[in-house]
mmCIF file of C-alpha atoms in Angstrom:
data_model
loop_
_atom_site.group_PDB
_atom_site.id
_atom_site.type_symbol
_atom_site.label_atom_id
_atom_site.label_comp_id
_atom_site.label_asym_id
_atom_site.label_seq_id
_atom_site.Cartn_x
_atom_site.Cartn_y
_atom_site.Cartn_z
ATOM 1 C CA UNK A 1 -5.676 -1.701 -46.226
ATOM 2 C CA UNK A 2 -3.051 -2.468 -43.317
ATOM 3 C CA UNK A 3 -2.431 1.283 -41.822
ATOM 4 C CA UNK A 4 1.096 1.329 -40.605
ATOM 5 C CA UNK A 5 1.826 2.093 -37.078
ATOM 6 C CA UNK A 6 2.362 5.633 -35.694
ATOM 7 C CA UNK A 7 5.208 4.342 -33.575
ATOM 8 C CA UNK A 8 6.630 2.338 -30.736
ATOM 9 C CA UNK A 9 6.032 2.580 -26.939
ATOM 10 C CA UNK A 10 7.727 0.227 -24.054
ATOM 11 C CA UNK A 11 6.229 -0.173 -21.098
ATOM 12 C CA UNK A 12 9.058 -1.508 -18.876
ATOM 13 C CA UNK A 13 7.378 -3.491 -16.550
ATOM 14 C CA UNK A 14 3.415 -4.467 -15.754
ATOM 15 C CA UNK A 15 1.545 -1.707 -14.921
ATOM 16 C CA UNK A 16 -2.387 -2.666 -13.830
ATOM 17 C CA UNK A 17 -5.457 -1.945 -16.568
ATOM 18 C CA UNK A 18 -6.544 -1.520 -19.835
ATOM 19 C CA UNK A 19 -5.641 1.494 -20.510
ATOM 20 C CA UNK A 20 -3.137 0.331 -23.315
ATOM 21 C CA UNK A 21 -5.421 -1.482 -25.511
ATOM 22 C CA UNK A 22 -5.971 1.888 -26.986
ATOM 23 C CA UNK A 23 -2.830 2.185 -28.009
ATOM 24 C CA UNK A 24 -2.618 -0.944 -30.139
ATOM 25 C CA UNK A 25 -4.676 0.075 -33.217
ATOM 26 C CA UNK A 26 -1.980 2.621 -33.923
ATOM 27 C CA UNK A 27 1.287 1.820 -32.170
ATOM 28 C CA UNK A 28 3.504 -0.863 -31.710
ATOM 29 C CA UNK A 29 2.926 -1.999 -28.057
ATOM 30 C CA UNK A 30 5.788 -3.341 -25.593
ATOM 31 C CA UNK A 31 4.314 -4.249 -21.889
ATOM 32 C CA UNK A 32 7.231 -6.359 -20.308
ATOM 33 C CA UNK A 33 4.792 -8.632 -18.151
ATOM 34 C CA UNK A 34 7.288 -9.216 -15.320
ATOM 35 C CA UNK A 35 6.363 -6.501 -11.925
ATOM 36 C CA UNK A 36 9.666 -6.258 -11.175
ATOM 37 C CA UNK A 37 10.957 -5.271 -14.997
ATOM 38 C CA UNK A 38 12.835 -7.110 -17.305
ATOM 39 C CA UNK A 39 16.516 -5.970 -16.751
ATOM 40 C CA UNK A 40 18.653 -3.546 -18.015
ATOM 41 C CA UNK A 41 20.276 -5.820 -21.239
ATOM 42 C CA UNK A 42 16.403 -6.233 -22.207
ATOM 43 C CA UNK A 43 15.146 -2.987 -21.702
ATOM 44 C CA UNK A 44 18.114 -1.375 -23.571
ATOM 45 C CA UNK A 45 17.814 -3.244 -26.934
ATOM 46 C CA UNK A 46 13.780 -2.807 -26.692
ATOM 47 C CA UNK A 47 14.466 1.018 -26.485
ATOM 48 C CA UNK A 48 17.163 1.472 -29.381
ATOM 49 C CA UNK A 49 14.083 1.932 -32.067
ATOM 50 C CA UNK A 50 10.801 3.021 -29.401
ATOM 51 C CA UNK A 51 9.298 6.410 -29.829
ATOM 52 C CA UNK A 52 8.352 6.288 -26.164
ATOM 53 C CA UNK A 53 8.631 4.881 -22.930
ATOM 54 C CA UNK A 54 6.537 4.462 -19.636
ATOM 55 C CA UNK A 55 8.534 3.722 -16.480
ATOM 56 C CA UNK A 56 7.599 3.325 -12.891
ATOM 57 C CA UNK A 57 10.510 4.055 -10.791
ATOM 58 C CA UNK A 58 12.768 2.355 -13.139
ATOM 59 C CA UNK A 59 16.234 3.120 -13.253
ATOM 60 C CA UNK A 60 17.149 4.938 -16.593
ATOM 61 C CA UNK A 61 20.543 6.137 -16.712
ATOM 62 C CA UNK A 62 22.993 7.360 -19.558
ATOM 63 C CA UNK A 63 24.254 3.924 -20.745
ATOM 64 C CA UNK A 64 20.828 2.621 -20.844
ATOM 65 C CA UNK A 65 19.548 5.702 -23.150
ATOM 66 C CA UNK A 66 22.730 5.914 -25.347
ATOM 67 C CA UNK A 67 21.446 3.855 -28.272
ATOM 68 C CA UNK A 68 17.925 5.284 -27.864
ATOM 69 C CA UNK A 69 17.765 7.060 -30.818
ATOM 70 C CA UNK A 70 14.032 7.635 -31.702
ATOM 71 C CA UNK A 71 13.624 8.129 -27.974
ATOM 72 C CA UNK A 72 11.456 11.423 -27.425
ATOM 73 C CA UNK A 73 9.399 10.928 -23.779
ATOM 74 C CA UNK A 74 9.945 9.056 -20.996
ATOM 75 C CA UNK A 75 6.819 8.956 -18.919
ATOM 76 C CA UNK A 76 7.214 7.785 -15.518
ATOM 77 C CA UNK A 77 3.900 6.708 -13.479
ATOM 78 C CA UNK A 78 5.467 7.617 -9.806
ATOM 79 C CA UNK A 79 7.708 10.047 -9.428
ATOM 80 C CA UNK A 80 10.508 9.563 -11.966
ATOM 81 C CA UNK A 81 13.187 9.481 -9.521
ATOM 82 C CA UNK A 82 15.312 6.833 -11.187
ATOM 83 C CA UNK A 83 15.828 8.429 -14.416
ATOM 84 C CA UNK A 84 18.638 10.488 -15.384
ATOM 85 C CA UNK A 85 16.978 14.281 -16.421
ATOM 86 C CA UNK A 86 20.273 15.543 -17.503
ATOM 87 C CA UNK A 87 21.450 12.743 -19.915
ATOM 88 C CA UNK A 88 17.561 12.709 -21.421
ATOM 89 C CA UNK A 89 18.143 16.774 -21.293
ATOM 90 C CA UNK A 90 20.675 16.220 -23.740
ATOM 91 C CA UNK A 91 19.577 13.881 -25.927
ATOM 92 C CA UNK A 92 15.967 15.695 -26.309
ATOM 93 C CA UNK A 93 14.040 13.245 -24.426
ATOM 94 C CA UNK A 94 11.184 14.894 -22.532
ATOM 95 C CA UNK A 95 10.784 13.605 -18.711
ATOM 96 C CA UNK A 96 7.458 13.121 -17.909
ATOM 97 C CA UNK A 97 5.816 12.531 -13.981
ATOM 98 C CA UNK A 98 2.419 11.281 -12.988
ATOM 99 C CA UNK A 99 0.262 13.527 -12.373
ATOM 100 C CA UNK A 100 -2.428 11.764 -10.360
ATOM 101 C CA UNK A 101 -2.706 13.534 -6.954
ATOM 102 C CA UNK A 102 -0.797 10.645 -4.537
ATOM 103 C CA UNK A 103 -3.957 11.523 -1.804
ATOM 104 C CA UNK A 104 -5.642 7.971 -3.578
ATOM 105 C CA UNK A 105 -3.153 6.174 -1.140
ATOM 106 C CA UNK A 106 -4.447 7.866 1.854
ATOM 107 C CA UNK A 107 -8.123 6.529 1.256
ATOM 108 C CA UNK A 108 -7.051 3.453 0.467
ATOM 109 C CA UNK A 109 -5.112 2.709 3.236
ATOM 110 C CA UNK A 110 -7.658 4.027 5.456
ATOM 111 C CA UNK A 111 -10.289 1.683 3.627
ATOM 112 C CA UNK A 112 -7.700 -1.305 3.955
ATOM 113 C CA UNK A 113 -6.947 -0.478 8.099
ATOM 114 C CA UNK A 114 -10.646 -0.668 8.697
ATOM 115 C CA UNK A 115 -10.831 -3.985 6.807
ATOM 116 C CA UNK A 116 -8.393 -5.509 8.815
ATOM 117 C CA UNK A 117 -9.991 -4.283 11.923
ATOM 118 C CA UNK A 118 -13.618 -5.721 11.060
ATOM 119 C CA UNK A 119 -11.852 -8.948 9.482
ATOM 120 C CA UNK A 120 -9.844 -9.607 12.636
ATOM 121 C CA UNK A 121 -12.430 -8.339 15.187
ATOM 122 C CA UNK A 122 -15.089 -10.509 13.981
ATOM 123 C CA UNK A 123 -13.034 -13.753 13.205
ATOM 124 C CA UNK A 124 -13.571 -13.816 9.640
ATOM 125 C CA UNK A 125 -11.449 -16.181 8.475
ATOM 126 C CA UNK A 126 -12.446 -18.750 10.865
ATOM 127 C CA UNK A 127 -16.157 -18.326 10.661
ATOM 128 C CA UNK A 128 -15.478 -18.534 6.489
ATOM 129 C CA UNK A 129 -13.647 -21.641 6.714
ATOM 130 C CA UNK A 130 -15.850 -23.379 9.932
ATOM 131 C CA UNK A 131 -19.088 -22.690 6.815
ATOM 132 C CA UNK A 132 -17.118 -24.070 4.200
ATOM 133 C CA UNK A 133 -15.933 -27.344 5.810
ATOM 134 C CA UNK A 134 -19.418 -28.539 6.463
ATOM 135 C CA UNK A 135 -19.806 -28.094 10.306
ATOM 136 C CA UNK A 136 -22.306 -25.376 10.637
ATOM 137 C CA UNK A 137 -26.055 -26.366 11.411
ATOM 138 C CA UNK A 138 -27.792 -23.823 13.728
ATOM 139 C CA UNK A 139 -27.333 -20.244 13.538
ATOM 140 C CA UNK A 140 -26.682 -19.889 17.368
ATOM 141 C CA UNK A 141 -23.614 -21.392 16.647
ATOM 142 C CA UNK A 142 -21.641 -18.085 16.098
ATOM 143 C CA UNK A 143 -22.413 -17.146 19.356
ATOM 144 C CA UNK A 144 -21.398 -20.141 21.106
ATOM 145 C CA UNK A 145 -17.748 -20.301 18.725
ATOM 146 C CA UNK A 146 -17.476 -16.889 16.696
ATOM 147 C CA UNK A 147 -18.076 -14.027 19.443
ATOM 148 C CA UNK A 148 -16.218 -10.969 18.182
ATOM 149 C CA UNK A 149 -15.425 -7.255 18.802
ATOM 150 C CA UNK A 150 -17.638 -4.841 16.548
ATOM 151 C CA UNK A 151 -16.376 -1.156 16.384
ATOM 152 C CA UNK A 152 -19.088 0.517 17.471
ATOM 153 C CA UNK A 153 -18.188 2.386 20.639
ATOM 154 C CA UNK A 154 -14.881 1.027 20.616
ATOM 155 C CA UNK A 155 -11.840 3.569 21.018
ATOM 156 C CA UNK A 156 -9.358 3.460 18.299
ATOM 157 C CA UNK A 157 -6.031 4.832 18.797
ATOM 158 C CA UNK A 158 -3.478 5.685 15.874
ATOM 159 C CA UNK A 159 0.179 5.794 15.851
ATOM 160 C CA UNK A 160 1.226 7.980 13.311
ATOM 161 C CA UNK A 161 -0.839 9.103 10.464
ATOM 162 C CA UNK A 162 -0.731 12.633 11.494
ATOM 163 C CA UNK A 163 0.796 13.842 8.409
ATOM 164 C CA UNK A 164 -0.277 10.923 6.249
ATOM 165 C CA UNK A 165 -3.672 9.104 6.253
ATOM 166 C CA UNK A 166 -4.502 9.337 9.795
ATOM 167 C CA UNK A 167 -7.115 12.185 8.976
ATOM 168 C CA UNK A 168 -8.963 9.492 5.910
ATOM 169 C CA UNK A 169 -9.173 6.825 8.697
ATOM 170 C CA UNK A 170 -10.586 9.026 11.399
ATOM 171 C CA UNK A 171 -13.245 10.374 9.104
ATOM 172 C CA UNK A 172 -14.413 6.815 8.232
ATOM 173 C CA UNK A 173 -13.845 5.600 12.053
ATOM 174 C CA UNK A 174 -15.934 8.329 13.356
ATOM 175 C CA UNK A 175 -18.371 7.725 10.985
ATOM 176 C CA UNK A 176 -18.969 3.897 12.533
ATOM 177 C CA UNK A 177 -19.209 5.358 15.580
ATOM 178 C CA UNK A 178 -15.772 5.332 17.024
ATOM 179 C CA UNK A 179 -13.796 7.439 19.388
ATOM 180 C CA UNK A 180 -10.317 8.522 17.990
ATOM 181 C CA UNK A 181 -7.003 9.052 19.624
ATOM 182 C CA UNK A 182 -3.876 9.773 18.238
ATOM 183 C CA UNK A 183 -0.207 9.986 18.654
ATOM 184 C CA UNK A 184 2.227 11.309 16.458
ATOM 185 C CA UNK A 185 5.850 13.048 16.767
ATOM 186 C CA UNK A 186 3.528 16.271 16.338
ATOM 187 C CA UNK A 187 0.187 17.295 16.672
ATOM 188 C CA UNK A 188 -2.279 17.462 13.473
ATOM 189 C CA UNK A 189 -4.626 19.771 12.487
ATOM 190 C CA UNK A 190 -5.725 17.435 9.475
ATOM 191 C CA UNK A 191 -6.369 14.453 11.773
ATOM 192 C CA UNK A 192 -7.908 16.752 15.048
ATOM 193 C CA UNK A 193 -10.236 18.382 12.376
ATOM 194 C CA UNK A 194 -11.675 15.331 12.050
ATOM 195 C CA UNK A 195 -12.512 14.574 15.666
ATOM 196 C CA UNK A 196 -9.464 12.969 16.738
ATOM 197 C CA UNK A 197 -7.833 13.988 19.922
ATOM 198 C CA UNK A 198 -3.809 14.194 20.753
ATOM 199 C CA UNK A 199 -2.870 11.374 23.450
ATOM 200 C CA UNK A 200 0.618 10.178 24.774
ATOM 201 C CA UNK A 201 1.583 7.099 23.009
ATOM 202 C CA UNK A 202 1.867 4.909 26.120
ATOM 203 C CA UNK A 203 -1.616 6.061 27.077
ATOM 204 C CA UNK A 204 -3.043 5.547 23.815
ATOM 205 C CA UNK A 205 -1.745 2.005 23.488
ATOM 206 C CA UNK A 206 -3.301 0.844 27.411
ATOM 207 C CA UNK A 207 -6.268 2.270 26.579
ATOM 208 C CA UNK A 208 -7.246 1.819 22.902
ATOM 209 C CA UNK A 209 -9.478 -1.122 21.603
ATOM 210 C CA UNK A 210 -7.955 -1.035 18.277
ATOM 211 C CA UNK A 211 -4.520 0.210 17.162
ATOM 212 C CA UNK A 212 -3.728 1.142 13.813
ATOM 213 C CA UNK A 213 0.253 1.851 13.023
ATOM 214 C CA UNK A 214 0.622 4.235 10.279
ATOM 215 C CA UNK A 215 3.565 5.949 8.504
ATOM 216 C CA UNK A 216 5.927 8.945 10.288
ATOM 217 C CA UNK A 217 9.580 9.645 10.471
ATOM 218 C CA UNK A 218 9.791 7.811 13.512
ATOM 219 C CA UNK A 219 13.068 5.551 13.339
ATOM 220 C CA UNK A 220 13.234 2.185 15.563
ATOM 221 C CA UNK A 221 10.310 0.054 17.038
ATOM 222 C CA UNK A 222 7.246 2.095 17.533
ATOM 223 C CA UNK A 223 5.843 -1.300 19.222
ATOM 224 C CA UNK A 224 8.308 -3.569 21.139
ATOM 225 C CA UNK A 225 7.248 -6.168 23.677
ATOM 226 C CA UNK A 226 7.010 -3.625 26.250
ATOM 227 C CA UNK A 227 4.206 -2.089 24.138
ATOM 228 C CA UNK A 228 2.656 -5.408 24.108
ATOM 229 C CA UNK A 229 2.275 -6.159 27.725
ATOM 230 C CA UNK A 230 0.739 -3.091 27.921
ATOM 231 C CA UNK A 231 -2.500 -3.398 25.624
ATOM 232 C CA UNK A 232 -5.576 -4.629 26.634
ATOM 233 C CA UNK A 233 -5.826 -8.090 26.262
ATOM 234 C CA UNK A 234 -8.964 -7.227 23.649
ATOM 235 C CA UNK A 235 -7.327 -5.023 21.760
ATOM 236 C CA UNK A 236 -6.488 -5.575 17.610
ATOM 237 C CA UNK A 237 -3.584 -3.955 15.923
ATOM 238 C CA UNK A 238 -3.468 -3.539 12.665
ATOM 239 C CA UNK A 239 -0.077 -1.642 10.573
ATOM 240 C CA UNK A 240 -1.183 -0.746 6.998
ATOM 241 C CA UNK A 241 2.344 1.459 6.243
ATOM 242 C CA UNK A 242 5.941 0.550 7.450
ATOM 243 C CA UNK A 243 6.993 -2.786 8.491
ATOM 244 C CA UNK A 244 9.677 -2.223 10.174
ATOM 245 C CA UNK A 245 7.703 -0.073 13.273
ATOM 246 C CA UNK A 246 6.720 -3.402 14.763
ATOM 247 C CA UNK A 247 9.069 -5.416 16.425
ATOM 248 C CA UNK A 248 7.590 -9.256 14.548
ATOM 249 C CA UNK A 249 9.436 -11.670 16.946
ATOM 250 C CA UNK A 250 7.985 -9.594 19.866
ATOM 251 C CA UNK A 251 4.383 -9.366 18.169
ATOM 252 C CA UNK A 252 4.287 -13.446 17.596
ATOM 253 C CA UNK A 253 4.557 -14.215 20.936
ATOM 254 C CA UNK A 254 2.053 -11.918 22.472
ATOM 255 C CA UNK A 255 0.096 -12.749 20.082
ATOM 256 C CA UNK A 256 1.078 -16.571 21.416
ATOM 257 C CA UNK A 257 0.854 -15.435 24.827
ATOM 258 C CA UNK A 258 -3.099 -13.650 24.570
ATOM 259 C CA UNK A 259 -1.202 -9.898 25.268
ATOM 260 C CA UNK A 260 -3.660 -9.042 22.616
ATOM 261 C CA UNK A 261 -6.658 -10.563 20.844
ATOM 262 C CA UNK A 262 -5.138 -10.405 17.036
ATOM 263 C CA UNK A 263 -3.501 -8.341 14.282
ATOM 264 C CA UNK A 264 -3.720 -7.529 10.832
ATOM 265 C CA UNK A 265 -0.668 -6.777 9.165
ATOM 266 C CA UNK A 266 -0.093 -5.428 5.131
ATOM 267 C CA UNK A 267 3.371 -4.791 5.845
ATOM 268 C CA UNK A 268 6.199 -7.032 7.272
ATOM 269 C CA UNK A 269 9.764 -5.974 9.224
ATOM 270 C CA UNK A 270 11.988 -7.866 6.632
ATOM 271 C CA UNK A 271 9.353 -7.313 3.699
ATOM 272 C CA UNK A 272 8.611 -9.395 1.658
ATOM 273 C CA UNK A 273 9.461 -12.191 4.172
ATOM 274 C CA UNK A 274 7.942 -12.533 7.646
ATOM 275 C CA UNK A 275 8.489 -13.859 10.818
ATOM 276 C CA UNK A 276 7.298 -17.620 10.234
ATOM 277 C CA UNK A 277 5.724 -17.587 13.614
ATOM 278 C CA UNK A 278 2.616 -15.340 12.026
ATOM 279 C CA UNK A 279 1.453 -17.801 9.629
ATOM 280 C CA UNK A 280 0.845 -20.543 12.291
ATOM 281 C CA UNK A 281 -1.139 -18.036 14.097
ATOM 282 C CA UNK A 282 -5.342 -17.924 13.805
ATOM 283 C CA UNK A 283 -5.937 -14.624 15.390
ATOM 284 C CA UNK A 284 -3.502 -12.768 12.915
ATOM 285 C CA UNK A 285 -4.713 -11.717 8.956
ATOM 286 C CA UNK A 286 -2.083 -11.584 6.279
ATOM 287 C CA UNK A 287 -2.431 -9.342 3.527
ATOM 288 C CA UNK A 288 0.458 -8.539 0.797
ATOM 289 C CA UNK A 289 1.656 -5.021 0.840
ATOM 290 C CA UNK A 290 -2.196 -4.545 -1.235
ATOM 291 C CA UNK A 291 -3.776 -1.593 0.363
ATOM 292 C CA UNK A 292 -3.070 0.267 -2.898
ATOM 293 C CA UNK A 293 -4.056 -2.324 -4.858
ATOM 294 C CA UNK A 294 -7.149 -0.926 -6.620
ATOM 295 C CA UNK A 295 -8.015 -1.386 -10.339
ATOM 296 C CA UNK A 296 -9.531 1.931 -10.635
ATOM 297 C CA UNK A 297 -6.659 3.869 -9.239
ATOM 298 C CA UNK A 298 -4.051 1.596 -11.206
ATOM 299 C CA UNK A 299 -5.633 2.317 -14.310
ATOM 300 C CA UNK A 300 -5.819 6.270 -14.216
ATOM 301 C CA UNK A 301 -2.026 5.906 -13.512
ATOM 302 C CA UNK A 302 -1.313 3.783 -16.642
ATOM 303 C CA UNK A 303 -3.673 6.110 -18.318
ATOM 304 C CA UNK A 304 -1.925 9.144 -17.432
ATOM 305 C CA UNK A 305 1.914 7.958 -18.196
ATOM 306 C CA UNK A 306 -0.130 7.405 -21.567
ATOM 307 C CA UNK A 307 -2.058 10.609 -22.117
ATOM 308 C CA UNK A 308 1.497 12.267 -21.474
ATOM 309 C CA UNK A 309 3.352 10.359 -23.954
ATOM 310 C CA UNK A 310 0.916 11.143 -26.602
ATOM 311 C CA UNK A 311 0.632 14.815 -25.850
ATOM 312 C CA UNK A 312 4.975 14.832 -26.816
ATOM 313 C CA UNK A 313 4.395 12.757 -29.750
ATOM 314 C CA UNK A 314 1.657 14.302 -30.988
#
């Protein structure tokens, strides 16, 4: 016998996982496939008969809920900031938040700066493609073509981070036998209690083998092509938070120029476009805005918005 469903959820947009497939013994199950939602027209008319509905910083205003009328939880999988709590107030709609501590984001970026410093360092994506098109036949080859810069020893310098994931990167850092300096608009307890020590930012960036940009309220250029001329000619940087710290017309030519050996970058000034120059560049890594992009992680979020809609309906 055909058991009838218990109701209908929406998800508006893709979320990562399998946490849903739960779900679809028992409810009717609406995941909009497209990352950046379906629109408003769509959303609203899949809505007007759902039980429930799992956002992620959607924007859910009074018009969109006023023919919602089995609506009774909206469970948003960031921070909910989009919906309207007064108009769902009224109508009896309970507003949900994730409630998955956001700290995941600091290890992962740290995990996803020291990926890009070991990727660029070593030359990985040269030494991957010189295997695959057919050229390699002696092992001593690497040393002749694929010298790089290990971390061991090496000094790594942050900008930023102090009050963000500075202290997850300076754990793992230290741990591969790195010396850590930082700079921020303020001095850290979080980041010095893990070995780090306070430095002046022009100091930091003429003396640090690797420089890792991470997020602060700093406003404007953090690096500029003044910066540039002063690093070591060695040294990688690497910007795993805001885009718009590094100046990417001044970055493209130094890297041109040899100011600096390479860069990693998961975050672009004008994001999601770049400055063309970086793609014609070997000694720079691309990577797109991913360093939270872990199944895991995704899927105890999705999981959550879930748990939370179930507890309201019951």
């Amino acid at each position: 016998m055909i058991m009838a469903k218990k109701g209908k959820i929406v998800i508006a947009r893709y979320l990562a996982g399998d946490a849903v497939k739960a779900l679809e013994k028992d409810f009717e199950v609406i995941m909009n496939p497209e990352i950046r939602g379906v629109g408003r027209d769509i959303l609203r008319r899949q809505i007007q008969d759902a039980d429930a509905l799992i956002t992620s910083g959607d924007e859910i205003d009074r018009e969109m809920l006023k023919d919602a009328k089995k609506l009774k939880v909206i469970a948003d999988a960031w921070g909910g900031r989009g919906i309207d709590r007064e108009a769902c107030k009224e109508k009896g709609i309970e507003v949900r938040s994730s409630r998955i501590p956001i700290n995941w984001i600091n290890y992962t970026e740290a995990e996803h700066a020291l990926m890009m410093m070991m990727a660029v360092g070593r030359g990985l994506l040269k030494q991957d493609a010189f295997v695959r098109s057919g050229y390699y036949s002696n092992y001593e080859e690497a040393n002749q073509d694929f010298l790089g810069f290990g971390l061991y020893g090496k000094m790594l310098g942050i900008l930023g981070g102090g009050f963000w994931s500075g202290d997850e990167l300076t754990r793992r850092a230290r741990a591969l036998g790195m010396t850590v300096h930082y700079w921020d608009l303020g001095q850290s307890k979080a980041v010095e209690d893990e070995g780090a020590l306070y430095m002046e930012k022009d100091e930091l960036i003429r003396t640090s083998d690797y420089i890792v940009v991470m997020n602060n309220q700093y406003r404007g250029y953090l690096l500029d092509e003044e910066e540039f001329s002063m690093m070591k000619p060695e040294c990688i940087l690497v910007n795993v938070t805001r885009g718009n710290l590094i100046h990417e017309e001044a970055l493209v030519e130094a890297l041109a120029k040899g100011e600096l050996a390479g860069a990693g970058l998961d975050k672009f000034e004008n994001e999601p476009e770049m400055n063309p120059g970086l793609e014609k560049l070997n000694n720079c890594i691309l990577s797109p805005h991913s360093d939270g992009a872990l199944l895991p992680e995704r899927n105890r979020i999705l999981q959550d918005a879930i748990e939370q809609c179930l507890e309201v309906l019951g």
